[in-house]
Amino acid sequence: MSRYDYTAIENKWQKYWEDNHTFRAGTDYSKPKFYALVEFPYPSGQGLHIGHPRPYTAMDIVSRKRRLEGYNVLFPMGWDAFGLPTENFAIKNKIHPAIVTKNNVARFKKQLSSLGLSFDWEREINTTDPEYFKWTQWIFLQMFKKGLAYKKEMAVNWCTSCKVVLANEEVVGGVCERCGGEVIRKVKSQWMLKITEYAQRLLDDIADVNYLEKIKSTQTNWIGRSTGAEVDFTTTTGDKLTVYTTRPDTLFGATYMVISPEHPDIEKWSDKLQNMQEIRDYQSVAARKSDFDRTEMNKDKTGVELKGVRAINPVNGREIPIFISDYVLMSYGTGAIMAVPAHDTRDYEFAKVFNLPIIEVVKGGDIEKEAFTDCATGIMVNSGFLDGLSVEEAKVKIKEWLEQTGKGKTKVNFKLRDWVFSRQRYWGEPIPIVHCDKCGYVALPESELPLKLPEVESYMPTDNGESPLSTLDSFINTTCPHCGGPAKRETDTMPQWAGSSWYFLRYCDPKNKECLASKEALDYWMPVDWYNGGMEHTTLHLLYSRFWHKFLYDIGVVNLKEPYMRRTSHGMILGEDGQKMSKSRGNVINPDDVVRDYGADTLRLYEMFIGDFEKTAPWSPSSIKGCKRFLERVWGLQEILTDGEDYRDELKASFHKTIKKVSEDIETLKFNTAIAAMMSLLNEIYNTGSINKAELKAFCIMLNPFAPHITEEIYQSQFGEILNKQPWVKFNEELCKEDKIEIVIQVNGKLKAKLMVNADADKDSVLEIAAQEEKVKEALNGKNVLKQIYVQNKLVNFVVK
RNA sequence: GCGGAUAUGGCGGAAUAGGCAGACGCGCUAGCUUCAGGUGCUAGUCCUCGCAAGGGGGUGCAGGUUCAACUCCUGUUAUCCGCACCA
């Protein structure tokens, strides 16, 4: 027999699969379907990372198993190809980003193909393809028409050195991630998407889907719902100043107020404020601080009192001072708070710095030392009509009072903020809006989609931070679709998250020219049955795409509220040193080298065997050899093949048990133990010295999803058939049981002997035999047996004294 | 600070409706094969005392429940991830 020539075998089967369209998702909509999804990669210039194959192989295993189980499987792949690195590469090397993308995609595709992943390449999509982003733009227009897309002045991160707007992720330690330059806040007009309008539904519907618990809780925290009240304070200027609080019960303890430095009322009061210069100074310092600086200021509270304007506590009529401080954020609640120093840590710190009164309103803490915040079970004091009530009762009563007197109302707040949807970049979807002086922002007619990117000389952002598109008069100047007058195009582009917010829908019908996907295809394929991806996408991509999907549900494009039935996630593959792989650490493993040296099947097997799928795992160049050895030994089974169309008795239970374990482990992401079980079975087979036809067939089929090339090759050369056309292996629960079972004999919990007994033997007979064991006799000798514990098929424990 | 997770041999990791701790693999040791290297095969490999038979200890740490605890309970430490002045 020939040696295991993995390169030849893998090339042969990859070609066979391609020629025969083996993995084409069928259009027979009467068959049961299964939609498996992995996150489509950003085709970076670095090529495929060794971490990519981990989730891809996992879902490939599930997909391959489902096909053998008779499902019509959709397992697609595409390219999330808009993005900064490509643009930067284009700028540096003066190559058009589309060409960079094309080259990178070609390389990625070649690399992915070499892994034998069963993607349906006929459904390949690319977010930078105008035929694709036509529909990204279309969805944006629908949102615009429904009032969900709007323009707003927003503070953004601005690198003073690169002269570029940075995403929050690009600001590291207060400086620009790339050049180390100073980053400041700059106000710019940005397109926003009203995801907050969907906050409650995004929260509620998590209950209906099968996501990992940690994904659910991360999303829940990110949405950050809280219930409290809005309370109106009047001021000595006669204005109304509204605060949001989750603790309206402590209203009697409010001894001052704090408003954000950006609060608009400050300007309104400017002629009444005696220390305006001091206030302006503080405002400009706060404005220069990045988010990073603000968090660094954690310990030292700063602020300025507004001299000349005071507020009146609505519950007791007391006049209290108003401060500005950067610990109050304009972006949450109302941008103003009532400060209750006795029961809030931040307010307490601030009150100490500015020597403000601290009034205890819930008994139980020691407010001389610290704020008493953990006071849910306390009793109200110094609180007028709330005195003597529990905190819970007080909350109800004060809310009633606020509603009755018209001084406030119950209010729900979310941490979730609207989505900044503009990027001042070239390599993204153009936003299909024009601005007309007469008509304002006007949507491009759908007939003009896709709005393509124009050719430009340079992709470099401009000095003032506008998109490169803003330098192109031929692009900017247009006519208003509404009034026909002169108008200017929007020059910002969409963020990278746009294209990935609906891509799973396009896979259902990727070539449709009439709509983003036909109703028929969507109704059949959706929802995604199983979506695996990284934890890092839990709060952005996953939330964004749920939002878009809900919007598309509202306008009747899809008929389901949620896009993904099940969401799981995988751990990262680290370098040999346990650190994240990076060029600078020199611990990068190139998948091409691994495929060349060990073969795709070994790589796939090792990535699944490396450890718990959900946890990070360090790459080990020596451990992978174990997987190679295993496959060599599987290959070697052909040399000891004998006739026989049934499992031999001595292996029957082992086969049934292993099939059961592998079948179940694949469903629960426990690929490592599935492989371990097959390794054990292989060892058992070799111990018998031979394998028969039935056994080899079953072994190949259950190993096939993991190592598809070698198993197809063995199957074809031994049995002359295509494995892919066989049904998935079955097990029989009854036959998993061994006739004889080893049970453990303990005395006082200490192992004394092991005994082979008939399965399901009764207590008395086992106890009798157990007591006869030499070691047991010894241990029992002269002792008093107090108790005999018998666990069927497991153990016997004699409790003696 | 909040939320989530993790802690088991030299290494990656198994085992939780409580029931043989260390499956499976790597590495290592010895032997066989080999001129040698590599491959392959056989045996061994948690620590410790012992020539052995056999004994003792052991799942981050300290307690508890139980005939029996990696698994349950209480407390505690460390590490990782996410969010973070969210009122």
PDB file of C-alpha atoms in Angstrom, chain A residues 82 111 196 306 323 425 442 473 490 502 518 534 584 628 656 659 675 678 697 791:
ATOM      1  CA  PHE A  82     -14.095  47.700   3.128  1.00  0.00           C
ATOM      2  CA  GLN A 111      -5.667  29.644   1.399  1.00  0.00           C
ATOM      3  CA  THR A 196     -31.675  53.416  20.727  1.00  0.00           C
ATOM      4  CA  LEU A 306     -22.096  78.363  38.934  1.00  0.00           C
ATOM      5  CA  PHE A 323     -21.747  72.919  39.786  1.00  0.00           C
ATOM      6  CA  ARG A 425     -12.787  57.919   4.515  1.00  0.00           C
ATOM      7  CA  VAL A 442     -32.590  64.418   0.418  1.00  0.00           C
ATOM      8  CA  ASP A 473     -16.038  68.533  -7.411  1.00  0.00           C
ATOM      9  CA  GLU A 490     -22.602  63.602   1.140  1.00  0.00           C
ATOM     10  CA  TRP A 502     -27.087  42.181   6.689  1.00  0.00           C
ATOM     11  CA  SER A 518     -36.090  37.042  -2.761  1.00  0.00           C
ATOM     12  CA  GLY A 534     -15.681  35.908  18.099  1.00  0.00           C
ATOM     13  CA  SER A 584       6.657  42.017  16.518  1.00  0.00           C
ATOM     14  CA  LYS A 628      -0.469  13.590  12.184  1.00  0.00           C
ATOM     15  CA  HIS A 656     -21.697   2.415  19.324  1.00  0.00           C
ATOM     16  CA  ILE A 659     -20.450   7.121  17.472  1.00  0.00           C
ATOM     17  CA  ILE A 675     -11.362  13.342  18.654  1.00  0.00           C
ATOM     18  CA  MET A 678     -11.854   8.313  18.113  1.00  0.00           C
ATOM     19  CA  LYS A 697     -16.705   2.351   6.934  1.00  0.00           C
ATOM     20  CA  VAL A 791     -24.327   2.405  43.282  1.00  0.00           C
TER      21      VAL A 791
END
